[in-house]
PDB file of C-alpha atoms in Angstrom:
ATOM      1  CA  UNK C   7     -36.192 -51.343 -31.100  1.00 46.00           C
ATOM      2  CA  UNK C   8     -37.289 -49.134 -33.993  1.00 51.00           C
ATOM      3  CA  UNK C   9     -36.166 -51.330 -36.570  1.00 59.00           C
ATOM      4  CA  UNK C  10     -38.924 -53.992 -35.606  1.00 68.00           C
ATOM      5  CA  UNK C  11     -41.524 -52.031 -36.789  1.00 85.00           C
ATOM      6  CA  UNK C  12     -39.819 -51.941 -40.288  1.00 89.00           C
ATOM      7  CA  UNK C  13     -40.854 -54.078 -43.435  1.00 90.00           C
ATOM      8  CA  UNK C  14     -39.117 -56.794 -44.596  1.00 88.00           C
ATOM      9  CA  UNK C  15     -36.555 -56.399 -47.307  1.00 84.00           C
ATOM     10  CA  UNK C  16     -38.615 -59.247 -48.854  1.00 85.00           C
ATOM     11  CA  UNK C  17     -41.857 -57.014 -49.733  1.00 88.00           C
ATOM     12  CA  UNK C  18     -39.932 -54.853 -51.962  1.00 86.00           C
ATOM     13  CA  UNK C  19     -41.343 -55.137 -55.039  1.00 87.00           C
ATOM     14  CA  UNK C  20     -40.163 -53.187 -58.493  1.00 86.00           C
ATOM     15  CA  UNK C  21     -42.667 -50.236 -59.441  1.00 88.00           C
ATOM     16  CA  UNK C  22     -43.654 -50.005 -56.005  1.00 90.00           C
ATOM     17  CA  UNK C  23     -44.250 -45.906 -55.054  1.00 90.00           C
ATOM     18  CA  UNK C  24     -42.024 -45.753 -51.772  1.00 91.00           C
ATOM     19  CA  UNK C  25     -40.856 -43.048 -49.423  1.00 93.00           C
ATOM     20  CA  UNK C  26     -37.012 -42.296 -49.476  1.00 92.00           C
ATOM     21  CA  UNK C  27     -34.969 -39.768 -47.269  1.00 95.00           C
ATOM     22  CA  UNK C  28     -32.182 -38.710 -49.359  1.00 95.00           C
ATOM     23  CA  UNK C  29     -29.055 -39.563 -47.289  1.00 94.00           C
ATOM     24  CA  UNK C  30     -26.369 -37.594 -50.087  1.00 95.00           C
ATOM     25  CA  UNK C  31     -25.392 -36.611 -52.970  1.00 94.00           C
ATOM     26  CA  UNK C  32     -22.740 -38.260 -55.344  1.00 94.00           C
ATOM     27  CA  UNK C  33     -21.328 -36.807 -58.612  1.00 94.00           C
ATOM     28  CA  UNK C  34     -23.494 -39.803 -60.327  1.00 92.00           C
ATOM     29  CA  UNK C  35     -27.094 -39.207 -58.367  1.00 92.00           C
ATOM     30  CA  UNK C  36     -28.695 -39.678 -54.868  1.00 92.00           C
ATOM     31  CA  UNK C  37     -28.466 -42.159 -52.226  1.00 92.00           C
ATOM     32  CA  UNK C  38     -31.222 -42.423 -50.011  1.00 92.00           C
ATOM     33  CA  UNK C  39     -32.994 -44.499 -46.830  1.00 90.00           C
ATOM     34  CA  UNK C  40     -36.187 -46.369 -47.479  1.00 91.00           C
ATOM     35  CA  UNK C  41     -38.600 -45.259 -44.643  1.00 93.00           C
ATOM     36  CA  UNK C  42     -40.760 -47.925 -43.393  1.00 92.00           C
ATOM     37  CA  UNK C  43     -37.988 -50.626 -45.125  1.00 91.00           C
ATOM     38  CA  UNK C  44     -35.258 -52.973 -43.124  1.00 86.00           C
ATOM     39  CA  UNK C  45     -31.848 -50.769 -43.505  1.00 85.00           C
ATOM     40  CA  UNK C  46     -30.502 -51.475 -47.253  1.00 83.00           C
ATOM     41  CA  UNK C  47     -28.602 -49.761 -49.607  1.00 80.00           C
ATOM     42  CA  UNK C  48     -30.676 -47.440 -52.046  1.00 88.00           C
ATOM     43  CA  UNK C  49     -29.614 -45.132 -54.876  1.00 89.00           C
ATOM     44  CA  UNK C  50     -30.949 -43.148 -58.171  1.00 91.00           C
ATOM     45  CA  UNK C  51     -28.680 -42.959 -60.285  1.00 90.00           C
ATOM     46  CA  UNK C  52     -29.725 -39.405 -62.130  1.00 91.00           C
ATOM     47  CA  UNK C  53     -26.758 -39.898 -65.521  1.00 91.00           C
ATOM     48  CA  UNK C  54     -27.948 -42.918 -66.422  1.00 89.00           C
ATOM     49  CA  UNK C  55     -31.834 -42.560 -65.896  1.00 88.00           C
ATOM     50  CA  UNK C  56     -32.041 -38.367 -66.845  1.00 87.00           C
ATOM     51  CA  UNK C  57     -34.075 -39.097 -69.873  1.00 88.00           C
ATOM     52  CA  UNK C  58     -36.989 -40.617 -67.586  1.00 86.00           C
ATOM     53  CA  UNK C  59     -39.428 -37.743 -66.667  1.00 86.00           C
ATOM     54  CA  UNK C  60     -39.369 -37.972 -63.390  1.00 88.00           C
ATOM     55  CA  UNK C  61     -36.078 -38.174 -62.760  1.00 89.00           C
ATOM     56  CA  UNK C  62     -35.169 -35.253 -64.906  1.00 88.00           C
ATOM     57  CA  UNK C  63     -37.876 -32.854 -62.775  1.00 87.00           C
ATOM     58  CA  UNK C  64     -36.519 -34.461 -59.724  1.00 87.00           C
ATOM     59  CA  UNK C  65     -33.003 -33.078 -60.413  1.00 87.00           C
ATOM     60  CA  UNK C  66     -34.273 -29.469 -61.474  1.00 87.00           C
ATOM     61  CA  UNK C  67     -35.662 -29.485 -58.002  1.00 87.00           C
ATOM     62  CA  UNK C  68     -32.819 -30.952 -56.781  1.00 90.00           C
ATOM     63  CA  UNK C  69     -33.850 -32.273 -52.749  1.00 93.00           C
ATOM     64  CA  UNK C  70     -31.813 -31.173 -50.125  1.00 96.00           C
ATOM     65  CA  UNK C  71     -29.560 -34.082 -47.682  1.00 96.00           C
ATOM     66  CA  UNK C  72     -32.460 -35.013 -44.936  1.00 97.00           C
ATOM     67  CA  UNK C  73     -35.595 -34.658 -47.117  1.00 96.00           C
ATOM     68  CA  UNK C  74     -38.000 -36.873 -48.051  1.00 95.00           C
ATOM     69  CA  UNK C  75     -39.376 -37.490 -51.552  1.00 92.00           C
ATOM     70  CA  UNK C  76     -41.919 -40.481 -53.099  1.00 91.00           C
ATOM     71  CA  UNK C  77     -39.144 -42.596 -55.122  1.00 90.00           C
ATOM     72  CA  UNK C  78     -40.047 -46.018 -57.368  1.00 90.00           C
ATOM     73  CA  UNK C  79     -38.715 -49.226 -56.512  1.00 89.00           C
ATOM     74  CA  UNK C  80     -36.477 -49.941 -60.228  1.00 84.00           C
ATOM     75  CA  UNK C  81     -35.073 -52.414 -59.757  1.00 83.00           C
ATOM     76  CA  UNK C  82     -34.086 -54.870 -56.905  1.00 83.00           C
ATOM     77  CA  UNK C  83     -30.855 -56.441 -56.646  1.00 77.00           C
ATOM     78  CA  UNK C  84     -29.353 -59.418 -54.830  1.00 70.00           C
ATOM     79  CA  UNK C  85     -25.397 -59.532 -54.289  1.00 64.00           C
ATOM     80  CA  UNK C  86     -22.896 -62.252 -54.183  1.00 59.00           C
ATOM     81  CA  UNK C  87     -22.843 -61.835 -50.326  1.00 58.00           C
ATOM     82  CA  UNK C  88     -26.455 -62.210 -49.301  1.00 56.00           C
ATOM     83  CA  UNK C  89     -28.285 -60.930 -47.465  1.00 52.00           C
ATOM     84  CA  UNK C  90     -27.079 -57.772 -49.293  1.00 55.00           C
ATOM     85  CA  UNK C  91     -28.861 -56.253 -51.878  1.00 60.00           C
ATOM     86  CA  UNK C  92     -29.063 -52.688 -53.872  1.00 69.00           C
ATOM     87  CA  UNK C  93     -32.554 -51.017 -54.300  1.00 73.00           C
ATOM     88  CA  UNK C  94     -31.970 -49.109 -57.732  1.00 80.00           C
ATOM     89  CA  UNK C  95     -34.826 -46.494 -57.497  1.00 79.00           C
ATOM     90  CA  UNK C  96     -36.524 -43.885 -59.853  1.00 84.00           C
ATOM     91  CA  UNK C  97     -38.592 -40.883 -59.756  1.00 82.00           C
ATOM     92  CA  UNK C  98     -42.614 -41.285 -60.792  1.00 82.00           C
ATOM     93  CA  UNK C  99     -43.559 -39.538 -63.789  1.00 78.00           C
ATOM     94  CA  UNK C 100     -45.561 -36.159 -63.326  1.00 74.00           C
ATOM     95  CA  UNK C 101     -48.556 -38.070 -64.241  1.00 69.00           C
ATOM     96  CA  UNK C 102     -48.177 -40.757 -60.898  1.00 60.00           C
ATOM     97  CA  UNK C 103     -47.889 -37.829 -58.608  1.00 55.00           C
TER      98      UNK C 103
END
């Protein structure tokens, strides 16, 4: 199975510099699939985080459905209804490139 060779949800760790295949795009932001992660909801939400550098060069060079792009772990959040949890991500700063 590919999925065994996938990290645990459990090593996610916030400010960690991750690779992310955008999955779509929403009015709000991006969601996207951590590579190398267990299957989980992740999402950058590009209204409310615009002001951050990185964010705000990430949406002038807005990345296509299917590409991948080096994304920060923001914030990791666990759900009512575990094992579910929400990976809110952001964009490194021009300077962590």
């Amino acid at each position: 199975m590919a999925d065994e060779s996938r990290r645990p949800l459990s090593e996610l760790r916030q400010g960690e510099a991750v690779q992310a295949t955008i999955t779509s795009h929403e009015p709000w932001g991006l969601m996207a699939e951590l590579n190398d992660y267990e299957p989980v909801g992740a999402s950058l939400d590009t209204i409310r985080r615009r002001s951050e550098p990185g964010v705000k060069r990430l949406v002038q060079e807005l990345p296509p459905a299917g590409a991948t792009v080096g994304l920060v772990i923001g914030k990791v959040r666990d759900w009512d209804r575990k094992p579910w949890i929400w990976v809110d991500l952001t964009a490194p700063s021009p300077a962590e490139d």
